[in-house]
Amino acid sequence: MIKVEKMKIEQQTEIAKNIYEIRLKGDLVSEIKMPGQFVHIKVNSANDPLLRRPISISSYDKREQTMTLIYRASGLGTRELVNQTDEIDVMGPLGSGFPVETAQGKTAILIGGGIGVPPLYECSKQLKAKGFNVIHVLGFESKETVFYEAAFKELGPVYVTTADGTYGTKGFVTNAITEFNLQADVFYACGPVPMLGAVEQQLSHMPGFISMEQRMGCGIGACLACVCQVNGPEPYKKVCTDGPVFRKGELVYG
Amino acid sequence: MDKLSVSLPGLDLKNPVMPASGCFGFGREYSQFYDLSLLGSIMVKATTLEQRMGNPVPRVAETSSGMLNAIGLQNPGLEKVINTELPWLEQFDLPVIANVAGSMTEDYVEVARHISKVHNVKALELNISCPNVKEGGIAFGTDPQTARELTKQVKAVSSVPVYVKLSPNVANITEMALAVEEGGADGLTMINTLVGMRLDHKTGKPVIANKTGGLSGPAIKPVALRMVYEVSQVSSLPIIAMGGISSAWDVIDFISAGASAAAVGTANFVNPFVCKEIIDELPRILNELGAAHIHDLKGRSWKVGEIANHRA
């Protein structure tokens, strides 16, 4: 069930350059079904910025009724969010996430790019708990924007890439997959659309799941703003409700 | 609740508040939040003769206190709307206003002929003002003669009253209102979105794939209010107003400007409960203003004598 709730901000920290981790507490957490779901946040009570902001859930603890989000403070809305200290208007959980429950195989490779990295953390935790060997390939712009490397290392091997080569492998996540000849039974990916297309092509030999991002209006499927092109009888699906996670092969990259 | 009831051609409304077309789908998504029977009415997503896939993405962009959209009338088409969406809405005690769109006159007429016969459809909203489609839409809504003729033809086949949705993207909106009134319209809905644009700071290119989009949200309320104020003084048709409404006081403003009812658009995206909250809030405001019925406030912005009476 989707809730709209004023959630308490328990903690907010800058964990890399312009990257913030925020921990929220509230009843809404009890409704989260799977890693990869997201919430829609009203960053202030004013009309500017007007719309809510979709932010993926990085991890959650149902017992403690807390969830952690990681976001990049890059635009008007997210910069407003940085200033909030008390409580925040949250709608969620939204969308369908990574289907960890039905995952098949022994080894999973999780591939994240930039602000697409966060939802993979809960996904990795749950895969690990299910007995999977989890391999992580995390791509960032530069050394100063790298985050959660240590947290992922506790779950399995981590390969970091930076576009400018200031840390880890220089280049993109696909470079690291090739360089280290990483093999798995299934992949999970989240990041910029060009990265998702490249990963899907590179790992076409294994099943996988892709978390898509798109500009969003309502977040619940009514406005039809966040559609993405898919293969099949219906050319479009809605990222907010049909996704954000799609099966490999479903998406058409323009 | 009686102080909110409103009677319009084809529509006996419990209250004058309804979601605007294109901002509420066919109601399914928002029914997760509250009982849709609370609403005065529902203006459902535009319906075209055939299924439409709409425009490429990105389709939305935020602006100061507003939003640009270029969805492009994506909808499942007349047959599916009649067989699936409208029957689903029958579970609610809710008169439906069906938004009719098309590329040419024959499309509008065909959609209107069939959709107006559906049991829970109590009125049509003729969409001659969508700024985001190349054919039809705004092309019909900016020329008085074309709008008059289209209204006449749709009116001839419709089984229910026809409201025409006016575009703000014209030099003289009263001329358009009078033209569709001559064409036989039973009411007006106004306004649709204003054509706008946003550029990416870094590349200098339009943010929306369609290049231009329709501006909505609180940013357009002053424009909508002015247009309702002007049209309500020259046309005898009832007006359902929309344009930046996000609170009960916004509804009062539009009623004061001459509207008979109000529709909420973009605000639903920000607060899914907004229509319900407005309906809950209105009686308190009427008490505060000393109004026995919401229509006691209708047109008070230009009825100078009556303003004096209210103050007395």
XYZ file of C-alpha atoms in Angstrom:
566
model
C 0.000 0.000 0.000
C 1.265 3.457 -0.892
C 1.500 5.874 2.020
C 2.007 9.605 2.185
C 3.753 10.361 5.417
C 5.799 12.993 7.197
C 8.871 10.919 7.969
C 11.324 11.841 10.674
C 14.824 12.663 9.482
C 17.104 10.737 11.824
C 20.377 11.567 10.149
C 21.712 13.323 7.089
C 25.379 13.187 6.076
C 27.461 14.138 3.064
C 29.257 10.876 2.217
C 31.022 12.037 -0.982
C 31.152 15.254 -2.961
C 27.500 16.415 -3.242
C 26.316 12.898 -2.349
C 24.089 12.724 0.728
C 22.869 9.828 2.817
C 19.621 10.434 4.678
C 17.991 8.067 7.145
C 14.216 8.359 7.590
C 11.934 6.752 10.128
C 8.225 6.054 9.794
C 5.395 3.573 9.178
C 5.930 3.725 5.431
C 8.928 1.412 5.774
C 6.657 -1.494 6.714
C 5.162 -1.342 3.214
C 8.434 -1.854 1.309
C 8.286 -5.113 -0.621
C 11.596 -5.389 -2.461
C 14.955 -3.703 -3.087
C 14.872 -1.251 -5.968
C 11.594 0.416 -5.031
C 11.614 4.184 -4.692
C 9.899 7.020 -2.860
C 8.633 10.382 -4.058
C 9.700 13.272 -1.844
C 8.299 16.786 -1.524
C 11.494 18.604 -0.659
C 9.784 21.613 0.934
C 6.281 22.940 1.504
C 6.555 25.700 -1.109
C 5.508 25.741 -4.767
C 9.086 26.007 -5.954
C 10.218 23.415 -6.725
C 6.723 22.185 -7.410
C 7.029 18.487 -8.077
C 8.139 15.625 -5.880
C 11.530 14.010 -6.420
C 11.886 10.273 -7.084
C 14.697 8.802 -4.967
C 15.523 5.113 -4.749
C 15.606 3.289 -1.435
C 19.174 2.252 -0.685
C 18.449 0.044 2.314
C 15.749 -0.506 4.907
C 15.217 -2.021 8.305
C 11.613 -3.027 8.921
C 12.223 -3.790 12.586
C 13.567 -0.299 13.210
C 11.133 1.249 10.691
C 13.998 3.093 9.042
C 15.152 3.441 5.481
C 18.249 5.029 3.995
C 18.275 7.031 0.796
C 21.315 8.322 -1.055
C 20.951 11.243 -3.436
C 23.076 13.680 -5.361
C 22.458 17.346 -4.506
C 22.624 18.617 -8.056
C 19.396 20.453 -8.772
C 17.033 22.867 -7.081
C 15.013 20.109 -5.426
C 17.812 17.986 -4.080
C 19.661 21.067 -2.815
C 16.500 21.924 -0.876
C 16.462 18.432 0.577
C 19.951 18.967 1.993
C 18.557 21.807 4.099
C 15.867 19.704 5.764
C 16.593 18.525 9.291
C 13.336 17.661 11.009
C 10.814 15.783 8.894
C 9.996 15.380 5.232
C 6.878 14.561 3.166
C 7.387 11.144 1.592
C 5.107 9.134 -0.702
C 5.843 5.477 -1.225
C 6.958 2.816 -1.539
C 6.564 3.045 -5.304
C 7.271 0.815 -8.271
C 8.451 -2.755 -8.453
C 12.051 -3.560 -7.579
C 14.616 -6.297 -8.104
C 12.984 -9.741 -7.801
C 15.515 -11.214 -5.379
C 13.070 -13.784 -4.017
C 12.967 -15.658 -7.301
C 16.659 -15.230 -8.201
C 18.289 -18.329 -9.724
C 21.985 -19.285 -9.669
C 25.024 -18.985 -7.446
C 26.722 -15.765 -8.459
C 25.226 -12.352 -9.138
C 26.942 -9.320 -10.566
C 25.590 -5.942 -9.507
C 26.469 -2.987 -11.703
C 25.795 0.584 -10.666
C 26.586 3.952 -12.154
C 26.688 7.115 -10.039
C 23.427 7.699 -8.275
C 22.264 4.329 -9.636
C 24.513 2.607 -7.099
C 22.314 3.060 -3.975
C 19.419 0.629 -4.687
C 21.947 -2.117 -5.406
C 23.055 -2.073 -1.785
C 19.840 -3.564 -0.408
C 19.685 -5.867 -3.421
C 23.185 -7.124 -2.623
C 22.373 -7.614 1.041
C 19.333 -9.718 0.219
C 21.131 -11.759 -2.446
C 23.955 -12.427 -0.004
C 21.447 -13.518 2.633
C 19.984 -15.881 0.060
C 23.405 -17.515 -0.391
C 24.594 -15.779 -3.550
C 28.159 -14.756 -4.224
C 27.792 -11.095 -5.056
C 30.231 -9.161 -7.243
C 29.945 -5.377 -7.476
C 31.018 -3.070 -10.272
C 30.503 0.539 -9.306
C 31.114 3.418 -11.696
C 31.671 7.041 -10.665
C 32.779 10.294 -12.250
C 35.899 10.722 -10.135
C 37.498 9.714 -6.839
C 35.717 12.403 -4.844
C 32.281 11.058 -5.792
C 32.954 7.436 -4.815
C 30.763 6.189 -1.975
C 29.777 2.950 -0.219
C 32.838 1.045 -1.443
C 33.546 -0.316 2.045
C 29.892 -1.195 2.650
C 29.715 -3.232 -0.560
C 33.071 -4.895 0.227
C 31.510 -6.453 3.317
C 29.161 -8.320 0.982
C 31.559 -9.337 -1.802
C 34.271 -8.170 -4.198
C 34.039 -4.565 -5.432
C 35.442 -3.168 -8.687
C 35.375 0.609 -8.856
C 35.711 2.593 -12.061
C 36.019 6.337 -12.494
C 35.432 8.147 -15.760
C 38.473 10.366 -15.217
C 40.723 7.595 -13.918
C 41.363 9.246 -10.548
C 40.443 6.016 -8.748
C 40.056 2.348 -9.661
C 39.797 1.330 -13.294
C 39.697 4.257 -15.700
C 36.560 4.345 -17.829
C 33.123 2.828 -17.457
C 31.698 -0.199 -15.674
C 31.828 -2.149 -18.934
C 35.629 -1.651 -19.016
C 35.988 -3.311 -15.604
C 33.726 -6.223 -16.563
C 35.982 -6.880 -19.562
C 39.278 -6.224 -17.779
C 38.550 -8.592 -14.908
C 36.545 -11.061 -17.039
C 33.708 -11.030 -14.516
C 31.280 -13.935 -14.835
C 27.968 -14.569 -13.098
C 24.588 -16.298 -13.436
C 22.504 -13.137 -13.277
C 23.068 -9.389 -13.326
C 21.342 -6.430 -11.716
C 22.049 -2.941 -13.050
C 21.053 0.620 -12.233
C 22.481 3.835 -13.624
C 22.365 6.249 -16.541
C 20.467 5.003 -19.594
C 23.548 4.770 -21.897
C 25.261 2.635 -19.251
C 22.248 0.343 -18.995
C 22.201 -0.178 -22.764
C 25.925 -0.961 -22.839
C 25.674 -3.389 -19.921
C 22.716 -5.185 -21.410
C 24.601 -5.650 -24.664
C 27.767 -6.820 -22.912
C 25.969 -9.295 -20.650
C 23.458 -10.534 -23.210
C 24.458 -14.131 -22.401
C 22.955 -14.060 -18.908
C 19.577 -13.153 -17.411
C 19.424 -9.746 -15.846
C 17.378 -6.919 -14.424
C 17.655 -3.248 -15.278
C 16.479 -0.329 -13.152
C 15.457 2.509 -15.440
C 15.346 6.219 -14.711
C 13.105 8.778 -16.372
C 11.719 12.253 -15.677
C 8.616 11.751 -13.584
C 5.416 13.634 -12.824
C 3.012 11.899 -10.458
C 5.068 8.781 -9.596
C 1.964 6.564 -9.468
C 1.095 5.953 -13.111
C -1.497 8.621 -13.853
C 0.372 11.307 -15.774
C 2.173 9.157 -18.373
C 5.268 11.357 -18.245
C 7.817 8.675 -17.409
C 7.161 6.158 -20.159
C 9.990 4.163 -21.704
C 10.072 2.298 -24.975
C 9.789 -1.498 -24.702
C 9.652 -4.522 -26.965
C 6.201 -6.036 -27.203
C 2.630 -5.285 -28.224
C 2.514 -2.097 -26.130
C 5.390 0.134 -27.248
C 5.591 2.010 -23.942
C 5.652 1.064 -20.285
C 5.556 3.356 -17.280
C 8.806 3.544 -15.333
C 6.983 4.505 -12.123
C 4.578 1.569 -11.934
C 5.630 -1.033 -14.523
C 9.228 -0.464 -13.375
C 11.600 0.995 -12.458
C 13.045 -2.526 -12.711
C 12.603 -4.325 -16.036
C 13.812 -7.684 -17.290
C 16.742 -7.755 -19.666
C 15.457 -7.496 -23.228
C 12.326 -5.569 -22.348
C 13.727 -2.097 -22.940
C 14.451 -0.435 -26.252
C 17.390 1.960 -26.071
C 16.950 4.903 -28.425
C -22.581 19.275 2.149
C -25.604 20.991 0.606
C -23.857 24.346 0.579
C -21.441 22.862 -1.949
C -23.916 21.193 -4.309
C -23.865 22.591 -7.821
C -26.206 22.010 -10.724
C -24.790 22.389 -14.215
C -26.022 21.172 -17.608
C -25.981 17.386 -17.343
C -24.197 17.472 -14.002
C -25.700 17.381 -10.536
C -22.567 17.735 -8.452
C -22.217 17.028 -4.724
C -19.554 19.675 -4.725
C -17.810 21.802 -7.358
C -14.428 20.065 -7.151
C -13.080 17.595 -9.678
C -9.751 16.440 -11.053
C -8.849 17.960 -14.411
C -8.390 15.842 -17.500
C -4.905 14.483 -18.071
C -3.962 14.811 -14.419
C -5.867 11.879 -12.963
C -5.787 9.152 -15.611
C -9.105 7.305 -15.438
C -9.039 7.458 -11.650
C -7.518 4.045 -10.925
C -4.271 5.340 -9.462
C -5.893 7.875 -7.160
C -8.537 5.413 -5.971
C -5.720 3.902 -3.885
C -5.804 7.041 -1.744
C -9.503 7.816 -1.177
C -13.057 7.001 -2.275
C -13.578 8.738 -5.615
C -17.289 9.099 -4.826
C -16.269 12.091 -2.687
C -15.490 14.047 -5.827
C -17.980 16.308 -7.554
C -17.062 14.750 -10.872
C -14.072 13.361 -12.717
C -12.713 14.675 -15.996
C -11.039 11.621 -17.436
C -8.006 11.418 -19.693
C -8.534 12.561 -23.284
C -9.930 9.857 -25.539
C -9.188 9.635 -29.247
C -10.743 7.331 -31.820
C -7.664 5.129 -32.082
C -5.063 4.353 -29.461
C -2.367 7.048 -29.253
C 1.152 6.494 -28.023
C 1.929 10.150 -27.406
C 5.182 12.044 -27.719
C 8.785 10.936 -27.207
C 10.434 11.440 -23.801
C 11.364 13.582 -21.925
C 7.760 14.664 -21.657
C 7.896 16.870 -18.577
C 10.082 19.634 -17.223
C 9.728 21.656 -14.095
C 9.592 25.450 -14.135
C 9.231 28.024 -11.377
C 5.986 27.116 -9.593
C 4.923 25.165 -12.634
C 5.376 22.237 -14.930
C 5.706 21.872 -18.688
C 4.290 18.737 -20.244
C 4.054 17.306 -23.707
C 2.448 13.912 -23.152
C 0.752 14.091 -26.539
C -2.671 12.654 -25.665
C -1.443 9.126 -24.993
C -4.564 7.040 -24.384
C -5.839 3.527 -25.105
C -8.427 4.633 -27.702
C -12.215 4.832 -27.744
C -12.986 1.106 -27.695
C -10.865 0.337 -24.653
C -12.042 3.418 -22.796
C -15.678 2.398 -23.362
C -15.151 -1.281 -22.586
C -12.673 -1.063 -19.725
C -12.073 2.323 -18.134
C -15.572 3.800 -17.950
C -17.236 0.575 -16.674
C -14.580 0.428 -13.924
C -15.607 3.928 -12.812
C -19.215 2.790 -12.376
C -18.399 1.460 -8.903
C -18.259 5.092 -7.775
C -21.165 7.497 -7.335
C -19.535 9.884 -9.730
C -20.702 11.631 -12.907
C -18.007 11.356 -15.545
C -16.962 14.143 -17.908
C -15.378 12.496 -20.937
C -12.645 14.502 -22.648
C -12.949 14.098 -26.422
C -9.946 14.679 -28.684
C -9.082 14.058 -32.300
C -7.021 14.927 -35.334
C -9.899 15.978 -37.549
C -13.561 16.835 -37.219
C -14.713 13.317 -38.092
C -12.637 11.883 -35.226
C -14.180 14.206 -32.666
C -17.669 13.482 -33.951
C -17.172 9.720 -33.885
C -15.708 9.686 -30.363
C -18.442 12.009 -29.098
C -21.214 9.951 -30.714
C -20.154 6.750 -28.961
C -18.714 7.919 -25.648
C -21.693 10.165 -24.885
C -23.931 7.083 -24.842
C -22.001 5.418 -22.019
C -24.132 5.183 -18.886
C -21.952 7.146 -16.437
C -20.810 9.810 -18.912
C -22.907 12.838 -18.066
C -21.086 15.468 -20.127
C -18.370 15.826 -22.734
C -15.373 18.095 -22.595
C -14.370 18.973 -26.129
C -10.593 19.194 -26.199
C -9.828 21.770 -28.841
C -6.908 23.209 -26.972
C -4.206 20.600 -26.436
C -0.969 22.373 -27.375
C 1.069 19.191 -27.700
C -0.224 17.466 -30.798
C 0.570 18.425 -34.368
C -2.865 17.752 -35.780
C -6.125 18.671 -34.123
C -5.952 19.971 -30.599
C -4.974 23.595 -30.552
C -5.542 24.016 -34.287
C -9.279 23.805 -33.554
C -9.045 25.966 -30.496
C -7.468 29.113 -31.853
C -9.782 29.944 -34.745
C -13.303 31.005 -33.698
C -14.980 29.842 -36.895
C -13.387 26.387 -36.751
C -14.204 26.030 -33.063
C -17.823 27.078 -33.647
C -18.272 24.595 -36.471
C -16.680 21.717 -34.558
C -18.838 22.436 -31.528
C -21.943 22.408 -33.728
C -21.069 19.077 -35.278
C -20.226 17.409 -31.971
C -23.317 18.844 -30.343
C -25.441 17.335 -33.138
C -24.359 13.788 -32.264
C -23.841 13.972 -28.508
C -26.353 12.426 -26.126
C -25.120 14.594 -23.254
C -24.244 18.295 -22.783
C -21.024 19.489 -24.387
C -18.478 21.668 -22.587
C -15.706 23.160 -24.682
C -12.209 23.480 -23.239
C -10.754 26.836 -24.195
C -7.123 27.503 -24.959
C -5.383 30.454 -23.326
C -3.078 30.641 -26.332
C -5.249 33.159 -28.180
C -5.319 36.928 -28.388
C -8.960 37.221 -27.398
C -10.470 34.459 -25.296
C -13.911 36.057 -25.093
C -14.168 35.805 -28.874
C -13.503 32.060 -28.635
C -16.033 31.665 -25.824
C -18.739 33.444 -27.771
C -17.944 31.439 -30.898
C -18.455 28.068 -29.193
C -21.539 29.430 -27.444
C -22.949 30.206 -30.895
C -21.991 26.691 -31.899
C -24.304 25.347 -29.214
C -21.904 24.589 -26.362
C -23.594 23.919 -23.009
C -20.633 25.073 -20.949
C -16.977 26.029 -20.939
C -13.955 24.562 -19.267
C -10.987 26.858 -19.028
C -8.121 27.087 -19.290
C -5.887 24.529 -20.928
C -2.126 24.897 -20.575
C -0.073 27.785 -21.943
C 2.524 26.952 -24.571
C 5.967 27.264 -23.027
C 9.530 26.109 -23.234
C 12.535 25.377 -21.069
C 16.120 25.152 -22.248
C 18.955 23.105 -20.812
C 21.426 25.615 -19.356
C 24.471 23.739 -20.576
C 23.455 22.701 -24.084
C 20.983 25.470 -24.850
C 18.577 22.872 -26.223
C 14.923 22.363 -25.250
C 14.522 20.034 -22.276
C 11.299 18.467 -23.587
C 11.598 16.213 -26.636
C 8.615 17.971 -28.222
C 10.579 21.244 -27.775
C 7.519 23.073 -26.422
C 5.056 21.948 -23.784
C 1.974 23.083 -21.928
C 2.631 25.088 -18.794
C 0.469 24.264 -15.778
C 0.571 24.666 -12.013
C 0.392 27.677 -9.691
C 2.414 29.765 -12.166
C -0.586 30.030 -14.521
C -3.288 30.801 -11.970
C -3.280 34.593 -12.541
C -3.750 34.057 -16.279
C -6.580 31.562 -15.765
C -8.277 33.773 -13.232
C -8.171 36.780 -15.548
C -9.633 34.761 -18.413
C -12.471 33.342 -16.313
C -13.155 36.872 -15.062
C -13.394 38.187 -18.637
C -15.373 35.330 -20.159
C -17.897 34.987 -17.341
C -18.987 38.577 -17.921
C -19.741 38.180 -21.619
C -20.907 34.570 -21.917
C -23.986 33.036 -20.363
C -22.390 29.592 -20.316
C -21.374 28.039 -16.998
C -17.615 27.723 -16.538
C -15.656 24.910 -14.956
C -12.346 26.612 -14.204
C -8.862 25.158 -13.952
C -5.356 26.548 -13.940
C -3.075 26.318 -10.941
C -5.709 25.332 -8.407
C -4.143 23.659 -5.393
C -6.152 24.873 -2.406
C -9.706 25.629 -1.284
C -8.917 29.355 -1.448
C -7.938 28.916 -5.097
C -11.389 27.420 -5.723
C -13.008 30.390 -3.963
C -10.988 32.746 -6.173
C -12.233 31.105 -9.358
C -15.843 31.043 -8.147
C -15.435 34.716 -7.257
C -14.151 35.359 -10.778
C -17.332 33.853 -12.212
C -16.765 30.109 -12.442
C -19.409 27.600 -11.362
C -17.045 24.750 -10.517
C -13.323 24.090 -10.396
C -10.941 21.376 -11.527
C -7.604 20.483 -9.999
C -4.762 19.473 -12.284
C -1.055 19.447 -11.562
C -1.594 19.676 -7.803
C -2.719 16.029 -7.835
C 0.837 15.057 -8.772
C 2.212 16.876 -5.761
C -0.445 15.825 -3.254
C -2.649 12.865 -4.219
C -5.156 13.889 -1.522
C -5.522 17.464 -2.731
C -9.084 17.185 -4.145
C -10.368 15.542 -0.969
C -8.623 18.120 1.217
C -10.150 20.979 -0.784
C -13.648 19.477 -0.497
C -13.175 19.057 3.266
C -11.912 22.618 3.647
C -14.512 24.506 1.596
C -17.395 24.500 4.159
C -15.140 26.092 6.775
C -14.179 28.844 4.343
C -17.806 29.464 3.392
C -18.615 29.882 7.082
C -15.699 32.275 7.445
C -16.992 34.309 4.518
C -20.582 34.161 5.737
C -21.793 32.466 2.571
C -24.741 30.080 2.825
C -23.889 28.471 -0.522
C -20.739 28.502 -2.605
C -22.568 30.125 -5.482
C -23.364 33.109 -3.278
C -19.767 34.016 -4.051
C -20.053 33.426 -7.773
C -18.854 36.371 -9.835
C -18.438 38.629 -6.807
C -15.205 39.977 -8.279
C -17.188 41.881 -10.890
C -20.567 42.158 -9.210
C -19.663 45.320 -7.320
C -23.054 45.783 -5.727
C -23.133 42.276 -4.359
C -19.675 42.658 -2.832
C -21.069 45.554 -0.858
C -24.010 43.392 0.242
C -21.714 40.621 1.442
C -19.700 43.115 3.448
C -22.863 44.419 5.005
